[in-house]
Tab-separated table of C-alpha atoms and ligand atoms in Angstrom:
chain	number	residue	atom	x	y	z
A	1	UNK	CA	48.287	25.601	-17.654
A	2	UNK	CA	47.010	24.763	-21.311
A	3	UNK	CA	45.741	20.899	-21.262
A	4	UNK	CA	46.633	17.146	-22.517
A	5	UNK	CA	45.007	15.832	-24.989
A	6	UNK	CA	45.372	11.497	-26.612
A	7	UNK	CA	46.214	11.118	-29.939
A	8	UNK	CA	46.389	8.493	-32.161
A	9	UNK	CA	48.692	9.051	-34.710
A	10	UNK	CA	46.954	6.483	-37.568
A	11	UNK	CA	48.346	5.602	-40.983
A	12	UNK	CA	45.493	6.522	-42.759
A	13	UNK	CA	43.632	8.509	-39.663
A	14	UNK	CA	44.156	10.165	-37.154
A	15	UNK	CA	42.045	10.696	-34.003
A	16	UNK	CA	42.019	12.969	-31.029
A	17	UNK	CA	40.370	12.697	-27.397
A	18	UNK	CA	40.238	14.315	-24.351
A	19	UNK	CA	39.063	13.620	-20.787
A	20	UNK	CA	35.985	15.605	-19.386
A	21	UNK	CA	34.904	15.499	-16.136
A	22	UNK	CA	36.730	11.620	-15.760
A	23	UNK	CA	35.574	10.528	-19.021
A	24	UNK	CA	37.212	10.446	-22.186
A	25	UNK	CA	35.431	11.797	-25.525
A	26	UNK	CA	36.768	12.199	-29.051
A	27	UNK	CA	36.824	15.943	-30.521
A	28	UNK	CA	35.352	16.354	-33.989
A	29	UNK	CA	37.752	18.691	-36.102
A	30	UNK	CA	37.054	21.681	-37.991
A	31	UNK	CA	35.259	19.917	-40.803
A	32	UNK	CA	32.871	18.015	-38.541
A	33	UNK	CA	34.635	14.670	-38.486
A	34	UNK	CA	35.671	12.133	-35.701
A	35	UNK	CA	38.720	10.634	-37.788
A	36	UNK	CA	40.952	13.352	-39.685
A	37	UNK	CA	42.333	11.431	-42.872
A	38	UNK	CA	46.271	11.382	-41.968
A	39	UNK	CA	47.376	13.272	-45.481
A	40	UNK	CA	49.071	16.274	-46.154
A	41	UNK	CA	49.389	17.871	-49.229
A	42	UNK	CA	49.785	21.508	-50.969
A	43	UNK	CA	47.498	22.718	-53.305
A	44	UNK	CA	47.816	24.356	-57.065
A	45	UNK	CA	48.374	28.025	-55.284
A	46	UNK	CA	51.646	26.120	-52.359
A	47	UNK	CA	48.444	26.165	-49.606
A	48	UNK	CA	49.335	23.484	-46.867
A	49	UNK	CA	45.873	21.024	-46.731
A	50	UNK	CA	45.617	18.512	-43.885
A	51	UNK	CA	42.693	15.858	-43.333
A	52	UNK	CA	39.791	15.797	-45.794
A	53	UNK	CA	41.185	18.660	-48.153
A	54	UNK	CA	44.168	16.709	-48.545
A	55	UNK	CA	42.560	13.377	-48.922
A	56	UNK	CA	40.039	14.631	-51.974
A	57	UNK	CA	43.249	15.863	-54.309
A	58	UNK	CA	45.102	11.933	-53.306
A	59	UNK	CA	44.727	10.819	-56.729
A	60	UNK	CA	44.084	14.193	-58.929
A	61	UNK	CA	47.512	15.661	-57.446
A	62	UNK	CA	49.199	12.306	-56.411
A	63	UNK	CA	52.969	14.204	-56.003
A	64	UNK	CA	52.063	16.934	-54.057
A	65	UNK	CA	49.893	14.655	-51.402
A	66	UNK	CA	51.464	12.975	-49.122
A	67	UNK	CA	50.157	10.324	-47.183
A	68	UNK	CA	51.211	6.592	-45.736
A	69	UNK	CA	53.653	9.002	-44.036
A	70	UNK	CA	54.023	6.698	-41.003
A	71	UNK	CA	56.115	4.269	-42.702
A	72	UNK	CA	58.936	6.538	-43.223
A	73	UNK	CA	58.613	8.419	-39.675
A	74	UNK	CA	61.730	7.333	-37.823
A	75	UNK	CA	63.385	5.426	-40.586
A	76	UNK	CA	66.865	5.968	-42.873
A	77	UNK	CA	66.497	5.280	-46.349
A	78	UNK	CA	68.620	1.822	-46.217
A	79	UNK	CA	65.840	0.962	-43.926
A	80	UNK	CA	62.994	0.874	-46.143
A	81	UNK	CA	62.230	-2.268	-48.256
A	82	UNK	CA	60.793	-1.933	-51.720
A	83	UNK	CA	57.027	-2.111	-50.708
A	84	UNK	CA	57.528	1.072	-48.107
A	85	UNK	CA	58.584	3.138	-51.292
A	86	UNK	CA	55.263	2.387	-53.303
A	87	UNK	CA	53.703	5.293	-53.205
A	88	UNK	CA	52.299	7.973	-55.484
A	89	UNK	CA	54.624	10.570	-54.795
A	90	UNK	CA	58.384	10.898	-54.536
A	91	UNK	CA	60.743	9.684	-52.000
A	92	UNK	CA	64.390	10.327	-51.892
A	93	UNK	CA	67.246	9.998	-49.487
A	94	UNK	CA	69.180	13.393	-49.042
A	95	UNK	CA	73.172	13.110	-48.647
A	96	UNK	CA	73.091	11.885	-45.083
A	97	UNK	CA	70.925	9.033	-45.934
A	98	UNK	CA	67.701	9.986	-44.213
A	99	UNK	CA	64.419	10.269	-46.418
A	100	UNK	CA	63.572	13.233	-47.704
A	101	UNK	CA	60.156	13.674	-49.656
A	102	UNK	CA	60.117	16.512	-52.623
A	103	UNK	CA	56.892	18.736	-53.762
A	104	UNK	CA	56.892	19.735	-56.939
A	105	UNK	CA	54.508	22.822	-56.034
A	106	UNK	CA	56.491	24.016	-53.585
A	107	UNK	CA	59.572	23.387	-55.214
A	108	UNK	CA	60.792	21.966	-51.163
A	109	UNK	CA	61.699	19.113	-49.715
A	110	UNK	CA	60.681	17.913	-46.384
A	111	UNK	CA	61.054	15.482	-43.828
A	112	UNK	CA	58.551	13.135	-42.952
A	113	UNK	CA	58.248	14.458	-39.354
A	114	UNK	CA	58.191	17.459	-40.510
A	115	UNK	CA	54.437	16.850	-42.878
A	116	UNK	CA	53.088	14.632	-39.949
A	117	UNK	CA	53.961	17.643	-37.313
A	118	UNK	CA	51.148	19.582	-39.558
A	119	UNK	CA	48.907	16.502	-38.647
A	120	UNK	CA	49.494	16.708	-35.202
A	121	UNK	CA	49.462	20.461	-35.579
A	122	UNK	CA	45.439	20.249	-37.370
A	123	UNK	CA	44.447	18.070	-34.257
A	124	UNK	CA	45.814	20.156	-32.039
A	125	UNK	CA	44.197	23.483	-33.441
A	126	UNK	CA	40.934	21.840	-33.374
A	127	UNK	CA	40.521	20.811	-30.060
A	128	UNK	CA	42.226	23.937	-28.555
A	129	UNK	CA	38.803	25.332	-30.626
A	130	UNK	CA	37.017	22.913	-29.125
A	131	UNK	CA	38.074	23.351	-25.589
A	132	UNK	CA	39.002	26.978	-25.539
A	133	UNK	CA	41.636	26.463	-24.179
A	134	UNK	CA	45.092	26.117	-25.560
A	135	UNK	CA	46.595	22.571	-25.822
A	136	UNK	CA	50.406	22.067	-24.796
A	137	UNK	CA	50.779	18.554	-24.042
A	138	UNK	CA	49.893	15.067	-25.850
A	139	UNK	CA	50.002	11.516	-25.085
A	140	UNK	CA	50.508	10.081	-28.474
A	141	UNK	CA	50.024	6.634	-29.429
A	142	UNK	CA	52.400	4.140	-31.860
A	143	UNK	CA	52.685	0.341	-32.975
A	144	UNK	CA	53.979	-1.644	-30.303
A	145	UNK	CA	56.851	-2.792	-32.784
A	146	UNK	CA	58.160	0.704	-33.273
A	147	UNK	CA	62.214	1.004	-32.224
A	148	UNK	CA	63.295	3.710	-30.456
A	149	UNK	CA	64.402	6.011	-33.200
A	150	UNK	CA	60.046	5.912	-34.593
A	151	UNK	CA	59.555	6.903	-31.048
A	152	UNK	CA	61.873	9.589	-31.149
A	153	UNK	CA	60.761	11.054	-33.898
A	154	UNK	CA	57.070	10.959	-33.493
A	155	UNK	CA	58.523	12.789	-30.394
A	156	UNK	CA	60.130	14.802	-32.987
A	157	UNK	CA	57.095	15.696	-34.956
A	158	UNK	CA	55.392	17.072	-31.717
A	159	UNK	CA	58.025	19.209	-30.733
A	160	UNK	CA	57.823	20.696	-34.354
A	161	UNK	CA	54.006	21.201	-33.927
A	162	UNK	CA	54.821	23.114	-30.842
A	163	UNK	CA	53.298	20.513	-27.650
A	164	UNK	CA	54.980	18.387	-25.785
A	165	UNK	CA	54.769	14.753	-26.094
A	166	UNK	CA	54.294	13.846	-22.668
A	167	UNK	CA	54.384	9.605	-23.026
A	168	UNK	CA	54.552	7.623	-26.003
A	169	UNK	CA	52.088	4.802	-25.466
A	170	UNK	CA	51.401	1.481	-27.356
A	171	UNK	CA	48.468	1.540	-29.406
A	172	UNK	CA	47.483	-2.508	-28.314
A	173	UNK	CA	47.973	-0.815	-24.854
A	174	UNK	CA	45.990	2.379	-25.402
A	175	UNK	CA	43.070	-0.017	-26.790
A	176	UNK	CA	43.132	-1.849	-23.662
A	177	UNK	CA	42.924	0.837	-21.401
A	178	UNK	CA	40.005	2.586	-23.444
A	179	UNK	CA	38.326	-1.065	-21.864
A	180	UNK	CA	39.686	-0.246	-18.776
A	181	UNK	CA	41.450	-3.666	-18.250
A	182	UNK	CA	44.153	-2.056	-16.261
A	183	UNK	CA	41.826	-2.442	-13.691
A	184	UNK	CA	41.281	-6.129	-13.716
A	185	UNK	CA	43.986	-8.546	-11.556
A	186	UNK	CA	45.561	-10.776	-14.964
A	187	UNK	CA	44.096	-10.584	-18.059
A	188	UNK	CA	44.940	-11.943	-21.622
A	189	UNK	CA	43.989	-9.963	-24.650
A	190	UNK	CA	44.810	-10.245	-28.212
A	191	UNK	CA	44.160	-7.082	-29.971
A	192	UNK	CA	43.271	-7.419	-33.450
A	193	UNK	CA	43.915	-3.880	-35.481
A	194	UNK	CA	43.014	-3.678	-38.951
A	195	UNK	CA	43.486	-0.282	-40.125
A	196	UNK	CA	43.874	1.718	-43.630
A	197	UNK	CA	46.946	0.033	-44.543
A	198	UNK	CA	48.177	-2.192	-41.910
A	199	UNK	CA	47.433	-5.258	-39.890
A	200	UNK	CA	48.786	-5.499	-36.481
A	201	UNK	CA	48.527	-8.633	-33.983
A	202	UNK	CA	49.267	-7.875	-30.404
A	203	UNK	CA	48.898	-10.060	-26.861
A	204	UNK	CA	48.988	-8.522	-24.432
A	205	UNK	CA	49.378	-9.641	-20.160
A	206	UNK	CA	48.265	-7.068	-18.240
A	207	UNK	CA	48.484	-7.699	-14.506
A	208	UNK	CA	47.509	-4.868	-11.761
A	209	UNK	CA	47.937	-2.225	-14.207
A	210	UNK	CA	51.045	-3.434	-15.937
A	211	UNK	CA	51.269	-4.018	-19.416
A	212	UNK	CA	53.365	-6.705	-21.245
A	213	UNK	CA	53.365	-6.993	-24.616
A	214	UNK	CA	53.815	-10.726	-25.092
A	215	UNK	CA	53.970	-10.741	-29.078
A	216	UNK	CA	53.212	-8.575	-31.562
A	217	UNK	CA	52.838	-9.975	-35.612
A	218	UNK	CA	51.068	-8.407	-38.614
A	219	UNK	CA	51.476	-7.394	-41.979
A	220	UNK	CA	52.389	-3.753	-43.066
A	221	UNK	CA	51.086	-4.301	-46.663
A	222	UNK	CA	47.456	-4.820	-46.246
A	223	UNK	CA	44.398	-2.758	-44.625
A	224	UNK	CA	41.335	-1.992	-45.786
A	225	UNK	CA	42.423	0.193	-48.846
A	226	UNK	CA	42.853	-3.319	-49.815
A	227	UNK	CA	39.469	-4.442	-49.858
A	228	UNK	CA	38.562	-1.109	-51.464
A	229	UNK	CA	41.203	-1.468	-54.455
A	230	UNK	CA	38.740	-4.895	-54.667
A	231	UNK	CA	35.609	-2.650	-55.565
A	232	UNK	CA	37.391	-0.165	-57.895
A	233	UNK	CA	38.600	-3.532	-60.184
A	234	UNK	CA	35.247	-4.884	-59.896
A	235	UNK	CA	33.802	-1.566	-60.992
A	236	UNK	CA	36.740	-0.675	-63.262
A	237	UNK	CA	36.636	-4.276	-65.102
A	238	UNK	CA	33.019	-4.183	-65.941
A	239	UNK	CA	32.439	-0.994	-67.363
A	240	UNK	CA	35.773	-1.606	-69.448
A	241	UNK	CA	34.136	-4.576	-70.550
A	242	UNK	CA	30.994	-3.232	-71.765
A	243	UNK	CA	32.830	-0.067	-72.988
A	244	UNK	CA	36.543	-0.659	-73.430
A	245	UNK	CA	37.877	2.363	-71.855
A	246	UNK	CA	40.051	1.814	-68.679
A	247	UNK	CA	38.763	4.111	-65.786
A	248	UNK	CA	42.113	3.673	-63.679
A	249	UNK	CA	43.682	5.684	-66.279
A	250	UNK	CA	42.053	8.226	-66.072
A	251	UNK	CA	42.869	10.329	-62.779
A	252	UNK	CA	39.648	12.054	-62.322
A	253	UNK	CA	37.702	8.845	-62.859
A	254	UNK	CA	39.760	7.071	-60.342
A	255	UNK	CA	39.610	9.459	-58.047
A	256	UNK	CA	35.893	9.591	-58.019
A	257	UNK	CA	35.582	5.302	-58.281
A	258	UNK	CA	37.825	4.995	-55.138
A	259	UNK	CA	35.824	7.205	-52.702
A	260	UNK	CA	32.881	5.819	-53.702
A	261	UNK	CA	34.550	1.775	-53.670
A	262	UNK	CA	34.939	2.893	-49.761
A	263	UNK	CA	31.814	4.037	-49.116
A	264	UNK	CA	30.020	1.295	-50.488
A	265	UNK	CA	32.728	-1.166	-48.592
A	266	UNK	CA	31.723	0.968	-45.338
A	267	UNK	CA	28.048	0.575	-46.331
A	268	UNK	CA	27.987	-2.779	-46.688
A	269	UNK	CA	29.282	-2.833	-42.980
A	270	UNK	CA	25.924	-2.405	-42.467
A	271	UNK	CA	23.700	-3.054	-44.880
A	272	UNK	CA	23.285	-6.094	-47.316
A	273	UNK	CA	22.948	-4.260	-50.437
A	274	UNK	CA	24.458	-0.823	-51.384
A	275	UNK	CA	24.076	0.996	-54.857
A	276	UNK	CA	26.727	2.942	-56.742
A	277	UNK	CA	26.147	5.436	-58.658
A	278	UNK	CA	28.932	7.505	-60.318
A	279	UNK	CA	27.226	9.844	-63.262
A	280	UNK	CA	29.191	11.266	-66.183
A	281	UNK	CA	32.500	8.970	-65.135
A	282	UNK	CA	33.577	8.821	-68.611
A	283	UNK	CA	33.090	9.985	-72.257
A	284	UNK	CA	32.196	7.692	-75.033
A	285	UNK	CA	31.618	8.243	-78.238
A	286	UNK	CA	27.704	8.452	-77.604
A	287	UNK	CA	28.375	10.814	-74.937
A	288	UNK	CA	28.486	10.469	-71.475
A	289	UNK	CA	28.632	7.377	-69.763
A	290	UNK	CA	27.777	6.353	-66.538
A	291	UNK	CA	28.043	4.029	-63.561
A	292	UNK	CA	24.572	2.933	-61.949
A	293	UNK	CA	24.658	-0.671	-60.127
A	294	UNK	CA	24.517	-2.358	-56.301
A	295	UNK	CA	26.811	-4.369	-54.428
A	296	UNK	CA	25.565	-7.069	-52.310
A	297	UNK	CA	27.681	-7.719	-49.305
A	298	UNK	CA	28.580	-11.289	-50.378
A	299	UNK	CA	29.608	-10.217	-53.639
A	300	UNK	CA	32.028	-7.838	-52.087
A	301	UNK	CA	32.944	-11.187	-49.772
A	302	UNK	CA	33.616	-13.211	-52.980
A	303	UNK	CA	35.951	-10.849	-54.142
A	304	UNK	CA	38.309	-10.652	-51.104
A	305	UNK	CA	38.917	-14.556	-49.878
A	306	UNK	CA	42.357	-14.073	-50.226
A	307	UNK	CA	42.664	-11.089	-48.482
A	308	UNK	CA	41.185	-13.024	-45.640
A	309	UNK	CA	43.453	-15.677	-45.538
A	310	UNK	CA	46.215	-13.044	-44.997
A	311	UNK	CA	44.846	-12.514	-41.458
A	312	UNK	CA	44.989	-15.930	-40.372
A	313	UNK	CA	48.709	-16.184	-40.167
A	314	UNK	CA	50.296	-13.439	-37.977
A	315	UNK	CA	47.826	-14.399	-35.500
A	316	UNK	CA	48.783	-17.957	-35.339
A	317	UNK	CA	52.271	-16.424	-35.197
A	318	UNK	CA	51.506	-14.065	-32.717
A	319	UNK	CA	50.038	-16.616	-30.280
A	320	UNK	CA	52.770	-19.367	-30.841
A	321	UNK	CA	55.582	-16.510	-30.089
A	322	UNK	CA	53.515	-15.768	-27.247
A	323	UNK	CA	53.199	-19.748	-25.867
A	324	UNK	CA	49.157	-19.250	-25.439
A	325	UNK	CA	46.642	-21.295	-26.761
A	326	UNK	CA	43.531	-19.233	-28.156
A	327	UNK	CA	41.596	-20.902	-25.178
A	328	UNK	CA	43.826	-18.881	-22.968
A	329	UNK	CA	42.613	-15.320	-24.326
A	330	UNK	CA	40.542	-13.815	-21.650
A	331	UNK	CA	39.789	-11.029	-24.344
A	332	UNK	CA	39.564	-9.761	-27.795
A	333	UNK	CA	39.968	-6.303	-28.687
A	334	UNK	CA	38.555	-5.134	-32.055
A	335	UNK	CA	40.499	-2.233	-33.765
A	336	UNK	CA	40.595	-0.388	-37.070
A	337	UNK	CA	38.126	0.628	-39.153
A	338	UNK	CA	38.487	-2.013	-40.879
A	339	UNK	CA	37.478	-4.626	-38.079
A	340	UNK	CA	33.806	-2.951	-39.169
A	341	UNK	CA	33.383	-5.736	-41.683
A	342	UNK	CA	31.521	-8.706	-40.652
A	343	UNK	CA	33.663	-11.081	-42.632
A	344	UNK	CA	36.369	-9.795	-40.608
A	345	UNK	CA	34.368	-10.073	-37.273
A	346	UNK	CA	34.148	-13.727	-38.162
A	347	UNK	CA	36.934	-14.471	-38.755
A	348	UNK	CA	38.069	-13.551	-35.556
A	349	UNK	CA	36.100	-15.716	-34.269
A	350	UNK	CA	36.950	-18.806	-35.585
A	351	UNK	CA	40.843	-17.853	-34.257
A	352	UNK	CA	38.939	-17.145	-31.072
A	353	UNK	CA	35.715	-18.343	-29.909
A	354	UNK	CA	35.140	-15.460	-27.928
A	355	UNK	CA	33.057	-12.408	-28.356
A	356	UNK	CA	35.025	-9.752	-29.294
A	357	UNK	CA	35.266	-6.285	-27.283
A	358	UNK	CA	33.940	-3.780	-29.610
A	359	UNK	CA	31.546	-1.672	-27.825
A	360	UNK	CA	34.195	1.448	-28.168
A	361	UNK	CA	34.178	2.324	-32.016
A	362	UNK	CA	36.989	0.600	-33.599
A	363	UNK	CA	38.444	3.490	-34.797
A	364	UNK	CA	38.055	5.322	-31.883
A	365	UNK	CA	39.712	3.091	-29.010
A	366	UNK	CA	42.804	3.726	-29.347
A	367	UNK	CA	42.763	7.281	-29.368
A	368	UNK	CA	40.203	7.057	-26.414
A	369	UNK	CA	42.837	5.178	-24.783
A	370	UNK	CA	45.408	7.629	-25.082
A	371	UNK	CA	43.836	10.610	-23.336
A	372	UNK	CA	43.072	7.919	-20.431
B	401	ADP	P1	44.621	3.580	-39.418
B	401	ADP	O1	44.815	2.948	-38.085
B	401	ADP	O2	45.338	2.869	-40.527
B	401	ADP	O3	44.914	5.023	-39.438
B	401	ADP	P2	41.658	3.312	-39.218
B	401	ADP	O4	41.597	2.493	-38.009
B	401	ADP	O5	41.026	4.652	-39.188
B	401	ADP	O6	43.106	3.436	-39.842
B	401	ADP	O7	40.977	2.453	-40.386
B	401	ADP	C1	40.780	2.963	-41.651
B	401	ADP	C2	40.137	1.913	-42.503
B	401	ADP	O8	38.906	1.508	-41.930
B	401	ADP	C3	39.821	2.438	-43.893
B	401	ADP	O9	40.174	1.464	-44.865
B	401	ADP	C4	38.305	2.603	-43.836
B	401	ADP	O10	37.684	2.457	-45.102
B	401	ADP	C5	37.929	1.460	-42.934
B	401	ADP	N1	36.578	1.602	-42.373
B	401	ADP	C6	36.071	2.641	-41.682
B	401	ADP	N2	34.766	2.443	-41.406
B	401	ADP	C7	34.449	1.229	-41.947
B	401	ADP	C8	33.248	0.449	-42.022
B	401	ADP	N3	32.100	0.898	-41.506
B	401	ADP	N4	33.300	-0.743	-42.669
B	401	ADP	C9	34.443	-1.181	-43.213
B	401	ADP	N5	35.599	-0.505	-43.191
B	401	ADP	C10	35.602	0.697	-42.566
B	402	MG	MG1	45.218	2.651	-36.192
């Protein structure tokens, strides 16, 4: 018997656990990390890349890397609205209406299930590695608003990766259970999930190990990319300022200004004060030029208020649909990388003045959840 393993199936990351010996762990992949960046893409010579490989050619070889696949998982083209379709690489619908995305490089066309099966299929390989063992079965986790044809075909996307999908599970719920609150008698949480891209709202009654999802709210256009896209203006706007050339037009240059726009966002998770340094970014006509300068955490703040305010409101929505006053949350469950920022930690506390759950990494939980 090969084993089970949790896996949260992310927009921008993905995440695998397993349980050892009655506790649950996350498996590093191949590369080393704890998160594998949910992208697929094919290189110059039709190689598949998953994870990190994929994620480093995002904007040099924006139509042959695919990621934000979630959105279309489960969906017919006269589903999606405008917004879903904003992405860097092509999306078409194929004569039976379902969404079909085309690669140049490998002159194919797939199906969205069909790219995030080699996700699935990259997790999978790595913790069989890890384990020794071979892994045939996954508990794999999904927004609590997805219908039943998402579930389906993340079911779908399994099967094609070659394990069985043995439960599809909530993420809100997952989260919860990573905190072991299935255990308690009733309980009220609110789980707060900013990820890459998204923003989901849940609450959540669970009562003698069931769960009821009460209301869920969010917003599917915003997620920490957001706050990143922040840095690369604030970057891009001063050095075209002082020497009129536009980085953002330039691939190689963007590329390189939004890895390091997330580190120093991730930094400053931590830290008050975070340099940036990004040699030979462009050519001028005195040579090279180069970015050298620090970020101070509430300069970064200043230049995402309104980003902010776009969390206030599906949680107000999410506890009126609910009927709960925030005095009525027993708990708050941080999750999402993105819930790493301290102006989003305190936020969440002025919607509810309690202290937040957040001793399992963010980004972790709900995949911890899953292989419980
Ligand atoms: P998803 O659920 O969308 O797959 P994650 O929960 O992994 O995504 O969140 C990814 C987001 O979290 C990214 O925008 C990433 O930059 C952000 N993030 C990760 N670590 C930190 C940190 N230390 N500080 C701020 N943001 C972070
Ligand atoms: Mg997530």
């Amino acid at each position: 018997m090969g084993r089970i393993v949790g896996i949260d199936l992310g927009t921008t990351n993905s995440v695998v656990a397993v349980l050892e010996a009655g506790r649950p762990h996350v498996i590093a992949n191949a590369e080393g990390g704890r998160t594998t960046p949910s992208v697929v893409g094919y290189s110059k010579d039709q190689e598949l890349l998953v994870g990190q490989l994929a994620r480093r050619q995002l904007v040099l070889s924006p139509r042959n890397t695919f990621s934000n696949l979630k959105r279309f998982v489960g969906r017919d083209w006269d589903e999606l609205d405008d917004s879903s379709l904003s992405v860097p690489y092509t999306v078409r619908a194929n004569d039976r209406g379902q969404v079909r995305v085309p690669c140049p490089v490998t002159e194919r066309e797939y199906a969205p299930e069909e790219l995030v099966a080699s996700i699935i299929r990259k997790l999978v390989d790595d913790a069989s590695t890890y384990l020794g063992e071979t892994v045939e079965a996954a508990v794999v986790t999904v927004p609590a608003y997805f219908n039943d044809a998402q579930r389906q075909a993340t079911r779908d996307a399994g099967r094609l990766a070659g394990i069985s999908v043995e439960r599809i599970l909530n993420e809100p719920t997952a989260a919860a259970l990573a905190y072991g609150f299935d255990r308690s008698a009733v309980r009220r949480v609110l789980v707060f999930d900013l990820g890459g891209g998204t923003f989901d709202v849940s609450l959540l009654r669970i009562a003698n190990g069931v769960f009821d999802v009460k209301s869920t709210n969010g917003d599917t256009q915003l997620g920490g990319n957001d706050f990143d896209q922040r840095i690369v203006d604030w970057l891009a706007d001063s050095f075209q300022k002082e020497h009129s050339i536009d980085l953002r037009r330039d691939r190689q240059a963007l590329q390189r200004l939004t890895e390091a726009s997330e580190k120093a966002k991730q930094e400053l998770s931590g830290v008050l004060s975070t340099p940036i340094s990004l040699p030979f970014i462009a050519t001028g006509p005195e040579g090279p030029l180069h970015i050298e300068t620090n970020l101070d955490r509430s300069t970064f703040e200043g230049l995402c208020p309104d980003l902010l305010d776009r969390l206030l409101n599906p949680v107000q929505v999410a506890l009126r649909d609910s009927g709960w006053a925030p005095d009525d949350i027993d708990d708050v469950v941080l999750v999402g990388g993105g819930t790493r920022m301290p102006m989003v930690q305190q936020l969440v506390r002025t919607l509810v003045p309690i202290d937040p759950c957040q001793s399992v990494n963010p980004d972790e939980v709900v995949a911890i959840g899953a292989a419980v």
